[in-house]
Amino acid sequence: MQKIKNLACLFTLSLLLFSCGEYQKVLNKGTAEEQYKMAVKMYESQKYGKALRLFEKITPTYRGKPQMERIQFMVAQSNYNEKNYTLAGYYFDRFTKNYPNSSKKEEAAFLSANSYKLASPRFSLDPTDTNKALESYQSFINTYPDSDKIEEANKDYKELRYKLEKKYFEIAKTYYRTADYDARNYNAAIQAFDNLLEDYLGTEFKEEAFYYRFKAANDFVFKSTDRRKIERIKDATDAYDKLVRSFPETTYLEDANDMLAKLKQEQARIDALIANMKKIENIQKK
Protein backbone atom coordinates (compact mmCIF):
# COMPACT_ATOMS: atom_id res chain seq x y z
CA MET A 1 0.00 0.00 0.00
CA GLN A 2 2.83 2.37 0.89
CA LYS A 3 4.51 1.51 -2.40
CA ILE A 4 1.38 2.49 -4.32
CA LYS A 5 1.22 5.79 -2.46
CA ASN A 6 4.87 6.49 -3.25
CA LEU A 7 4.31 5.71 -6.92
CA ALA A 8 1.28 8.02 -6.99
CA CYS A 9 3.29 10.86 -5.43
CA LEU A 10 6.10 10.27 -7.90
CA PHE A 11 3.67 10.29 -10.81
CA THR A 12 2.08 13.54 -9.59
CA LEU A 13 5.50 15.15 -9.15
CA SER A 14 6.51 14.04 -12.64
CA LEU A 15 3.38 15.61 -14.08
CA LEU A 16 4.07 18.87 -12.25
CA LEU A 17 7.67 18.96 -13.45
CA PHE A 18 6.58 18.20 -16.99
CA SER A 19 3.88 20.84 -16.81
CA CYS A 20 6.34 23.46 -15.50
CA GLY A 21 8.89 22.48 -18.12
CA GLU A 22 6.30 22.66 -20.87
CA TYR A 23 5.14 26.07 -19.65
CA GLN A 24 8.68 27.49 -19.59
CA LYS A 25 9.42 26.06 -23.01
CA VAL A 26 6.30 27.64 -24.54
CA LEU A 27 6.87 30.90 -22.67
CA ASN A 28 10.43 31.27 -23.92
CA LYS A 29 10.43 29.60 -27.33
CA GLY A 30 6.83 28.85 -28.31
CA THR A 31 5.05 30.35 -31.29
CA ALA A 32 2.37 32.98 -30.68
CA GLU A 33 -0.30 30.34 -31.28
CA GLU A 34 1.30 27.94 -28.79
CA GLN A 35 1.63 30.75 -26.24
CA TYR A 36 -2.03 31.68 -26.78
CA LYS A 37 -3.18 28.11 -26.18
CA MET A 38 -0.94 27.79 -23.11
CA ALA A 39 -2.24 31.13 -21.76
CA VAL A 40 -5.82 29.93 -22.05
CA LYS A 41 -4.85 26.62 -20.42
CA MET A 42 -3.20 28.47 -17.49
CA TYR A 43 -6.22 30.77 -17.21
CA GLU A 44 -8.68 27.89 -17.12
CA SER A 45 -6.46 26.11 -14.55
CA GLN A 46 -6.68 29.27 -12.41
CA LYS A 47 -2.93 29.88 -12.72
CA TYR A 48 -3.54 33.54 -13.43
CA GLY A 49 -0.02 34.83 -12.79
CA LYS A 50 1.39 32.46 -15.42
CA ALA A 51 -1.44 33.30 -17.79
CA LEU A 52 -0.66 37.01 -17.48
CA ARG A 53 2.99 36.49 -18.42
CA LEU A 54 1.89 34.77 -21.62
CA PHE A 55 -0.85 37.27 -22.42
CA GLU A 56 1.70 40.05 -22.12
CA LYS A 57 3.89 38.34 -24.72
CA ILE A 58 1.16 37.61 -27.27
CA THR A 59 -0.80 40.87 -27.06
CA PRO A 60 1.23 42.67 -29.80
CA THR A 61 0.72 39.70 -32.15
CA TYR A 62 -3.03 39.43 -31.63
CA ARG A 63 -3.85 43.15 -31.50
CA GLY A 64 -6.67 43.83 -33.97
CA LYS A 65 -7.47 40.12 -34.40
CA PRO A 66 -10.71 38.37 -33.29
CA GLN A 67 -8.92 36.59 -30.41
CA MET A 68 -8.03 39.94 -28.86
CA GLU A 69 -11.50 40.43 -27.37
CA ARG A 70 -11.17 37.21 -25.41
CA ILE A 71 -7.55 37.96 -24.47
CA GLN A 72 -8.36 41.41 -23.13
CA PHE A 73 -11.20 40.09 -20.97
CA MET A 74 -9.01 37.29 -19.60
CA VAL A 75 -6.22 39.78 -18.84
CA ALA A 76 -8.68 41.90 -16.85
CA GLN A 77 -10.14 38.85 -15.08
CA SER A 78 -6.68 37.45 -14.32
CA ASN A 79 -5.62 40.71 -12.71
CA TYR A 80 -8.85 40.73 -10.72
CA ASN A 81 -8.27 37.18 -9.48
CA GLU A 82 -4.65 38.05 -8.63
CA LYS A 83 -6.00 41.01 -6.59
CA ASN A 84 -4.32 43.56 -8.85
CA TYR A 85 -7.52 45.56 -8.50
CA THR A 86 -6.42 48.93 -9.90
CA LEU A 87 -5.06 47.21 -13.02
CA ALA A 88 -8.18 45.07 -13.29
CA GLY A 89 -10.39 48.16 -13.12
CA TYR A 90 -8.35 49.77 -15.88
CA TYR A 91 -8.45 46.71 -18.16
CA PHE A 92 -12.17 46.05 -17.65
CA ASP A 93 -12.85 49.70 -18.47
CA ARG A 94 -10.70 49.44 -21.61
CA PHE A 95 -12.61 46.32 -22.60
CA THR A 96 -15.97 48.14 -22.46
CA LYS A 97 -14.58 50.92 -24.64
CA ASN A 98 -12.79 48.66 -27.13
CA TYR A 99 -15.68 46.18 -27.49
CA PRO A 100 -18.94 48.13 -27.13
CA ASN A 101 -20.92 45.33 -28.80
CA SER A 102 -19.47 42.49 -26.72
CA SER A 103 -21.83 40.20 -24.84
CA LYS A 104 -19.50 40.66 -21.86
CA LYS A 105 -19.65 44.46 -21.85
CA GLU A 106 -22.13 44.71 -18.95
CA GLU A 107 -20.15 42.23 -16.86
CA ALA A 108 -16.93 44.11 -17.60
CA ALA A 109 -18.51 47.45 -16.69
CA PHE A 110 -19.61 46.14 -13.31
CA LEU A 111 -16.28 44.42 -12.64
CA SER A 112 -14.42 47.63 -13.49
CA ALA A 113 -16.35 49.48 -10.80
CA ASN A 114 -16.02 46.58 -8.38
CA SER A 115 -12.26 46.40 -8.99
CA TYR A 116 -11.77 50.07 -8.16
CA LYS A 117 -13.95 49.61 -5.08
CA LEU A 118 -11.72 46.77 -3.88
CA ALA A 119 -8.66 48.92 -4.59
CA SER A 120 -10.18 51.83 -2.67
CA PRO A 121 -8.21 52.35 0.57
CA ARG A 122 -9.46 53.48 3.98
CA PHE A 123 -11.09 56.91 3.95
CA SER A 124 -8.02 58.79 5.23
CA LEU A 125 -5.81 57.78 2.27
CA ASP A 126 -5.58 58.83 -1.40
CA PRO A 127 -9.13 58.79 -2.84
CA THR A 128 -8.11 58.26 -6.50
CA ASP A 129 -9.45 54.70 -6.75
CA THR A 130 -12.52 55.65 -4.69
CA ASN A 131 -13.34 58.40 -7.18
CA LYS A 132 -12.80 56.04 -10.12
CA ALA A 133 -15.09 53.49 -8.48
CA LEU A 134 -17.81 56.10 -7.96
CA GLU A 135 -17.57 57.24 -11.59
CA SER A 136 -17.66 53.64 -12.82
CA TYR A 137 -20.63 52.69 -10.64
CA GLN A 138 -22.53 55.82 -11.69
CA SER A 139 -21.88 54.99 -15.34
CA PHE A 140 -23.01 51.38 -14.77
CA ILE A 141 -26.18 52.47 -12.95
CA ASN A 142 -27.04 54.93 -15.73
CA THR A 143 -26.29 52.47 -18.54
CA TYR A 144 -27.79 49.29 -17.05
CA PRO A 145 -30.73 50.34 -14.84
CA ASP A 146 -32.36 46.91 -15.26
CA SER A 147 -29.24 44.86 -14.55
CA ASP A 148 -29.45 42.09 -11.95
CA LYS A 149 -26.39 43.80 -10.42
CA ILE A 150 -28.12 47.17 -9.97
CA GLU A 151 -28.97 46.64 -6.29
CA GLU A 152 -25.38 45.70 -5.49
CA ALA A 153 -24.08 48.62 -7.56
CA ASN A 154 -26.29 51.11 -5.69
CA LYS A 155 -25.22 49.66 -2.33
CA ASP A 156 -21.52 49.87 -3.24
CA TYR A 157 -21.95 53.39 -4.58
CA LYS A 158 -23.53 54.52 -1.32
CA GLU A 159 -20.72 52.96 0.74
CA LEU A 160 -18.04 54.64 -1.35
CA ARG A 161 -19.78 57.99 -1.24
CA TYR A 162 -19.97 57.74 2.56
CA LYS A 163 -16.23 57.01 2.62
CA LEU A 164 -15.50 60.23 0.71
CA GLU A 165 -17.91 62.27 2.83
CA LYS A 166 -16.17 61.00 5.97
CA LYS A 167 -12.77 61.83 4.50
CA TYR A 168 -13.66 65.45 3.74
CA PHE A 169 -15.54 65.86 7.02
CA GLU A 170 -12.49 64.66 8.97
CA ILE A 171 -10.21 66.97 6.97
CA ALA A 172 -12.43 69.94 7.85
CA LYS A 173 -12.48 68.93 11.53
CA THR A 174 -8.69 68.61 11.52
CA TYR A 175 -8.39 72.18 10.25
CA TYR A 176 -10.70 73.29 13.05
CA ARG A 177 -8.84 71.35 15.76
CA THR A 178 -5.48 72.81 14.72
CA ALA A 179 -6.71 76.40 14.39
CA ASP A 180 -5.65 77.19 17.96
CA TYR A 181 -2.06 76.76 16.79
CA ASP A 182 -2.51 78.41 13.41
CA ALA A 183 -5.38 80.90 13.10
CA ARG A 184 -5.31 80.57 9.30
CA ASN A 185 -6.87 77.15 9.78
CA TYR A 186 -10.15 78.75 10.86
CA ASN A 187 -10.59 79.98 7.30
CA ALA A 188 -9.47 76.60 5.96
CA ALA A 189 -11.99 74.80 8.20
CA ILE A 190 -14.83 77.14 7.21
CA GLN A 191 -14.07 76.62 3.52
CA ALA A 192 -13.73 72.85 3.94
CA PHE A 193 -17.12 72.57 5.69
CA ASP A 194 -18.70 74.79 3.02
CA ASN A 195 -17.26 72.55 0.27
CA LEU A 196 -18.55 69.40 1.98
CA LEU A 197 -22.06 70.82 2.37
CA GLU A 198 -22.10 72.05 -1.23
CA ASP A 199 -20.62 68.95 -2.87
CA TYR A 200 -22.57 66.39 -0.80
CA LEU A 201 -26.01 67.88 -0.29
CA GLY A 202 -27.47 64.81 1.39
CA THR A 203 -24.41 63.93 3.45
CA GLU A 204 -24.93 61.99 6.67
CA PHE A 205 -22.55 64.48 8.29
CA LYS A 206 -24.76 67.45 7.44
CA GLU A 207 -25.86 68.36 10.98
CA GLU A 208 -22.35 68.02 12.40
CA ALA A 209 -20.89 69.94 9.47
CA PHE A 210 -23.30 72.84 10.00
CA TYR A 211 -22.49 72.86 13.72
CA TYR A 212 -18.71 72.81 13.29
CA ARG A 213 -18.98 75.38 10.49
CA PHE A 214 -20.73 77.68 12.97
CA LYS A 215 -18.30 76.79 15.77
CA ALA A 216 -15.27 77.55 13.57
CA ALA A 217 -16.76 80.89 12.51
CA ASN A 218 -17.64 81.72 16.12
CA ASP A 219 -14.16 80.92 17.46
CA PHE A 220 -12.59 82.89 14.60
CA VAL A 221 -14.45 85.98 15.77
CA PHE A 222 -12.83 85.85 19.19
CA LYS A 223 -9.37 85.33 17.69
CA SER A 224 -9.78 88.42 15.50
CA THR A 225 -8.97 92.07 15.96
CA ASP A 226 -11.90 94.41 16.57
CA ARG A 227 -11.53 95.77 13.04
CA ARG A 228 -12.14 92.33 11.51
CA LYS A 229 -14.91 91.25 13.89
CA ILE A 230 -17.83 93.03 12.18
CA GLU A 231 -17.81 90.88 9.03
CA ARG A 232 -16.85 87.73 10.93
CA ILE A 233 -19.70 88.13 13.44
CA LYS A 234 -22.09 88.35 10.50
CA ASP A 235 -20.61 85.23 8.94
CA ALA A 236 -20.92 83.33 12.24
CA THR A 237 -24.50 84.50 12.74
CA ASP A 238 -25.41 83.38 9.22
CA ALA A 239 -23.85 79.97 10.00
CA TYR A 240 -26.01 79.72 13.13
CA ASP A 241 -29.14 80.52 11.08
CA LYS A 242 -28.31 77.75 8.58
CA LEU A 243 -27.84 75.24 11.38
CA VAL A 244 -31.14 75.91 13.16
CA ARG A 245 -33.06 76.36 9.92
CA SER A 246 -31.89 72.95 8.66
CA PHE A 247 -32.09 71.25 12.07
CA PRO A 248 -34.52 73.12 14.36
CA GLU A 249 -34.17 70.44 17.04
CA THR A 250 -30.44 69.87 16.61
CA THR A 251 -28.64 68.17 19.49
CA TYR A 252 -26.22 71.09 19.40
CA LEU A 253 -28.93 73.70 19.99
CA GLU A 254 -28.01 74.59 23.58
CA ASP A 255 -24.35 75.08 22.76
CA ALA A 256 -25.20 76.97 19.58
CA ASN A 257 -27.53 79.32 21.47
CA ASP A 258 -24.82 80.01 24.06
CA MET A 259 -22.36 80.89 21.30
CA LEU A 260 -24.95 83.11 19.58
CA ALA A 261 -25.61 84.99 22.85
CA LYS A 262 -21.89 85.72 23.23
CA LEU A 263 -21.69 86.83 19.62
CA LYS A 264 -24.51 89.29 20.23
CA GLN A 265 -22.72 90.62 23.30
CA GLU A 266 -19.57 91.05 21.25
CA GLN A 267 -21.56 92.73 18.49
CA ALA A 268 -23.02 95.14 21.07
CA ARG A 269 -19.53 95.90 22.38
CA ILE A 270 -18.20 96.57 18.87
CA ASP A 271 -21.23 98.75 18.04
CA ALA A 272 -20.69 100.76 21.23
CA LEU A 273 -16.99 101.10 20.42
CA ILE A 274 -17.75 102.35 16.91
CA ALA A 275 -20.38 104.80 18.22
CA ASN A 276 -17.91 106.13 20.79
CA MET A 277 -15.23 106.59 18.13
CA LYS A 278 -17.65 108.52 15.93
CA LYS A 279 -18.60 110.70 18.87
CA ILE A 280 -14.93 111.54 19.51
CA GLU A 281 -14.41 112.30 15.80
CA ASN A 282 -17.36 114.69 15.82
CA ILE A 283 -16.02 116.49 18.90
CA GLN A 284 -12.60 116.80 17.26
CA LYS A 285 -14.16 118.25 14.11
CA LYS A 286 -15.81 120.99 16.15
Coordinates of C-alpha atoms in Angstrom, one line a residue:
M1 CA 0.0 0.0 0.0
Q2 CA 2.8 2.4 0.9
K3 CA 4.5 1.5 -2.4
I4 CA 1.4 2.5 -4.3
K5 CA 1.2 5.8 -2.5
N6 CA 4.9 6.5 -3.2
L7 CA 4.3 5.7 -6.9
A8 CA 1.3 8.0 -7.0
C9 CA 3.3 10.9 -5.4
L10 CA 6.1 10.3 -7.9
F11 CA 3.7 10.3 -10.8
T12 CA 2.1 13.5 -9.6
L13 CA 5.5 15.2 -9.2
S14 CA 6.5 14.0 -12.6
L15 CA 3.4 15.6 -14.1
L16 CA 4.1 18.9 -12.3
L17 CA 7.7 19.0 -13.4
F18 CA 6.6 18.2 -17.0
S19 CA 3.9 20.8 -16.8
C20 CA 6.3 23.5 -15.5
G21 CA 8.9 22.5 -18.1
E22 CA 6.3 22.7 -20.9
Y23 CA 5.1 26.1 -19.6
Q24 CA 8.7 27.5 -19.6
K25 CA 9.4 26.1 -23.0
V26 CA 6.3 27.6 -24.5
L27 CA 6.9 30.9 -22.7
N28 CA 10.4 31.3 -23.9
K29 CA 10.4 29.6 -27.3
G30 CA 6.8 28.9 -28.3
T31 CA 5.1 30.3 -31.3
A32 CA 2.4 33.0 -30.7
E33 CA -0.3 30.3 -31.3
E34 CA 1.3 27.9 -28.8
Q35 CA 1.6 30.7 -26.2
Y36 CA -2.0 31.7 -26.8
K37 CA -3.2 28.1 -26.2
M38 CA -0.9 27.8 -23.1
A39 CA -2.2 31.1 -21.8
V40 CA -5.8 29.9 -22.1
K41 CA -4.8 26.6 -20.4
M42 CA -3.2 28.5 -17.5
Y43 CA -6.2 30.8 -17.2
E44 CA -8.7 27.9 -17.1
S45 CA -6.5 26.1 -14.6
Q46 CA -6.7 29.3 -12.4
K47 CA -2.9 29.9 -12.7
Y48 CA -3.5 33.5 -13.4
G49 CA 0.0 34.8 -12.8
K50 CA 1.4 32.5 -15.4
A51 CA -1.4 33.3 -17.8
L52 CA -0.7 37.0 -17.5
R53 CA 3.0 36.5 -18.4
L54 CA 1.9 34.8 -21.6
F55 CA -0.9 37.3 -22.4
E56 CA 1.7 40.1 -22.1
K57 CA 3.9 38.3 -24.7
I58 CA 1.2 37.6 -27.3
T59 CA -0.8 40.9 -27.1
P60 CA 1.2 42.7 -29.8
T61 CA 0.7 39.7 -32.1
Y62 CA -3.0 39.4 -31.6
R63 CA -3.8 43.1 -31.5
G64 CA -6.7 43.8 -34.0
K65 CA -7.5 40.1 -34.4
P66 CA -10.7 38.4 -33.3
Q67 CA -8.9 36.6 -30.4
M68 CA -8.0 39.9 -28.9
E69 CA -11.5 40.4 -27.4
R70 CA -11.2 37.2 -25.4
I71 CA -7.5 38.0 -24.5
Q72 CA -8.4 41.4 -23.1
F73 CA -11.2 40.1 -21.0
M74 CA -9.0 37.3 -19.6
V75 CA -6.2 39.8 -18.8
A76 CA -8.7 41.9 -16.8
Q77 CA -10.1 38.9 -15.1
S78 CA -6.7 37.4 -14.3
N79 CA -5.6 40.7 -12.7
Y80 CA -8.9 40.7 -10.7
N81 CA -8.3 37.2 -9.5
E82 CA -4.7 38.1 -8.6
K83 CA -6.0 41.0 -6.6
N84 CA -4.3 43.6 -8.9
Y85 CA -7.5 45.6 -8.5
T86 CA -6.4 48.9 -9.9
L87 CA -5.1 47.2 -13.0
A88 CA -8.2 45.1 -13.3
G89 CA -10.4 48.2 -13.1
Y90 CA -8.3 49.8 -15.9
Y91 CA -8.4 46.7 -18.2
F92 CA -12.2 46.1 -17.6
D93 CA -12.9 49.7 -18.5
R94 CA -10.7 49.4 -21.6
F95 CA -12.6 46.3 -22.6
T96 CA -16.0 48.1 -22.5
K97 CA -14.6 50.9 -24.6
N98 CA -12.8 48.7 -27.1
Y99 CA -15.7 46.2 -27.5
P100 CA -18.9 48.1 -27.1
N101 CA -20.9 45.3 -28.8
S102 CA -19.5 42.5 -26.7
S103 CA -21.8 40.2 -24.8
K104 CA -19.5 40.7 -21.9
K105 CA -19.7 44.5 -21.8
E106 CA -22.1 44.7 -18.9
E107 CA -20.2 42.2 -16.9
A108 CA -16.9 44.1 -17.6
A109 CA -18.5 47.5 -16.7
F110 CA -19.6 46.1 -13.3
L111 CA -16.3 44.4 -12.6
S112 CA -14.4 47.6 -13.5
A113 CA -16.3 49.5 -10.8
N114 CA -16.0 46.6 -8.4
S115 CA -12.3 46.4 -9.0
Y116 CA -11.8 50.1 -8.2
K117 CA -13.9 49.6 -5.1
L118 CA -11.7 46.8 -3.9
A119 CA -8.7 48.9 -4.6
S120 CA -10.2 51.8 -2.7
P121 CA -8.2 52.4 0.6
R122 CA -9.5 53.5 4.0
F123 CA -11.1 56.9 4.0
S124 CA -8.0 58.8 5.2
L125 CA -5.8 57.8 2.3
D126 CA -5.6 58.8 -1.4
P127 CA -9.1 58.8 -2.8
T128 CA -8.1 58.3 -6.5
D129 CA -9.5 54.7 -6.7
T130 CA -12.5 55.6 -4.7
N131 CA -13.3 58.4 -7.2
K132 CA -12.8 56.0 -10.1
A133 CA -15.1 53.5 -8.5
L134 CA -17.8 56.1 -8.0
E135 CA -17.6 57.2 -11.6
S136 CA -17.7 53.6 -12.8
Y137 CA -20.6 52.7 -10.6
Q138 CA -22.5 55.8 -11.7
S139 CA -21.9 55.0 -15.3
F140 CA -23.0 51.4 -14.8
I141 CA -26.2 52.5 -12.9
N142 CA -27.0 54.9 -15.7
T143 CA -26.3 52.5 -18.5
Y144 CA -27.8 49.3 -17.0
P145 CA -30.7 50.3 -14.8
D146 CA -32.4 46.9 -15.3
S147 CA -29.2 44.9 -14.5
D148 CA -29.5 42.1 -11.9
K149 CA -26.4 43.8 -10.4
I150 CA -28.1 47.2 -10.0
E151 CA -29.0 46.6 -6.3
E152 CA -25.4 45.7 -5.5
A153 CA -24.1 48.6 -7.6
N154 CA -26.3 51.1 -5.7
K155 CA -25.2 49.7 -2.3
D156 CA -21.5 49.9 -3.2
Y157 CA -21.9 53.4 -4.6
K158 CA -23.5 54.5 -1.3
E159 CA -20.7 53.0 0.7
L160 CA -18.0 54.6 -1.4
R161 CA -19.8 58.0 -1.2
Y162 CA -20.0 57.7 2.6
K163 CA -16.2 57.0 2.6
L164 CA -15.5 60.2 0.7
E165 CA -17.9 62.3 2.8
K166 CA -16.2 61.0 6.0
K167 CA -12.8 61.8 4.5
Y168 CA -13.7 65.5 3.7
F169 CA -15.5 65.9 7.0
E170 CA -12.5 64.7 9.0
I171 CA -10.2 67.0 7.0
A172 CA -12.4 69.9 7.8
K173 CA -12.5 68.9 11.5
T174 CA -8.7 68.6 11.5
Y175 CA -8.4 72.2 10.3
Y176 CA -10.7 73.3 13.1
R177 CA -8.8 71.4 15.8
T178 CA -5.5 72.8 14.7
A179 CA -6.7 76.4 14.4
D180 CA -5.6 77.2 18.0
Y181 CA -2.1 76.8 16.8
D182 CA -2.5 78.4 13.4
A183 CA -5.4 80.9 13.1
R184 CA -5.3 80.6 9.3
N185 CA -6.9 77.1 9.8
Y186 CA -10.1 78.8 10.9
N187 CA -10.6 80.0 7.3
A188 CA -9.5 76.6 6.0
A189 CA -12.0 74.8 8.2
I190 CA -14.8 77.1 7.2
Q191 CA -14.1 76.6 3.5
A192 CA -13.7 72.9 3.9
F193 CA -17.1 72.6 5.7
D194 CA -18.7 74.8 3.0
N195 CA -17.3 72.5 0.3
L196 CA -18.5 69.4 2.0
L197 CA -22.1 70.8 2.4
E198 CA -22.1 72.1 -1.2
D199 CA -20.6 68.9 -2.9
Y200 CA -22.6 66.4 -0.8
L201 CA -26.0 67.9 -0.3
G202 CA -27.5 64.8 1.4
T203 CA -24.4 63.9 3.5
E204 CA -24.9 62.0 6.7
F205 CA -22.6 64.5 8.3
K206 CA -24.8 67.5 7.4
E207 CA -25.9 68.4 11.0
E208 CA -22.3 68.0 12.4
A209 CA -20.9 69.9 9.5
F210 CA -23.3 72.8 10.0
Y211 CA -22.5 72.9 13.7
Y212 CA -18.7 72.8 13.3
R213 CA -19.0 75.4 10.5
F214 CA -20.7 77.7 13.0
K215 CA -18.3 76.8 15.8
A216 CA -15.3 77.6 13.6
A217 CA -16.8 80.9 12.5
N218 CA -17.6 81.7 16.1
D219 CA -14.2 80.9 17.5
F220 CA -12.6 82.9 14.6
V221 CA -14.5 86.0 15.8
F222 CA -12.8 85.9 19.2
K223 CA -9.4 85.3 17.7
S224 CA -9.8 88.4 15.5
T225 CA -9.0 92.1 16.0
D226 CA -11.9 94.4 16.6
R227 CA -11.5 95.8 13.0
R228 CA -12.1 92.3 11.5
K229 CA -14.9 91.3 13.9
I230 CA -17.8 93.0 12.2
E231 CA -17.8 90.9 9.0
R232 CA -16.9 87.7 10.9
I233 CA -19.7 88.1 13.4
K234 CA -22.1 88.4 10.5
D235 CA -20.6 85.2 8.9
A236 CA -20.9 83.3 12.2
T237 CA -24.5 84.5 12.7
D238 CA -25.4 83.4 9.2
A239 CA -23.9 80.0 10.0
Y240 CA -26.0 79.7 13.1
D241 CA -29.1 80.5 11.1
K242 CA -28.3 77.8 8.6
L243 CA -27.8 75.2 11.4
V244 CA -31.1 75.9 13.2
R245 CA -33.1 76.4 9.9
S246 CA -31.9 73.0 8.7
F247 CA -32.1 71.3 12.1
P248 CA -34.5 73.1 14.4
E249 CA -34.2 70.4 17.0
T250 CA -30.4 69.9 16.6
T251 CA -28.6 68.2 19.5
Y252 CA -26.2 71.1 19.4
L253 CA -28.9 73.7 20.0
E254 CA -28.0 74.6 23.6
D255 CA -24.3 75.1 22.8
A256 CA -25.2 77.0 19.6
N257 CA -27.5 79.3 21.5
D258 CA -24.8 80.0 24.1
M259 CA -22.4 80.9 21.3
L260 CA -24.9 83.1 19.6
A261 CA -25.6 85.0 22.8
K262 CA -21.9 85.7 23.2
L263 CA -21.7 86.8 19.6
K264 CA -24.5 89.3 20.2
Q265 CA -22.7 90.6 23.3
E266 CA -19.6 91.0 21.3
Q267 CA -21.6 92.7 18.5
A268 CA -23.0 95.1 21.1
R269 CA -19.5 95.9 22.4
I270 CA -18.2 96.6 18.9
D271 CA -21.2 98.7 18.0
A272 CA -20.7 100.8 21.2
L273 CA -17.0 101.1 20.4
I274 CA -17.7 102.4 16.9
A275 CA -20.4 104.8 18.2
N276 CA -17.9 106.1 20.8
M277 CA -15.2 106.6 18.1
K278 CA -17.6 108.5 15.9
K279 CA -18.6 110.7 18.9
I280 CA -14.9 111.5 19.5
E281 CA -14.4 112.3 15.8
N282 CA -17.4 114.7 15.8
I283 CA -16.0 116.5 18.9
Q284 CA -12.6 116.8 17.3
K285 CA -14.2 118.3 14.1
K286 CA -15.8 121.0 16.2

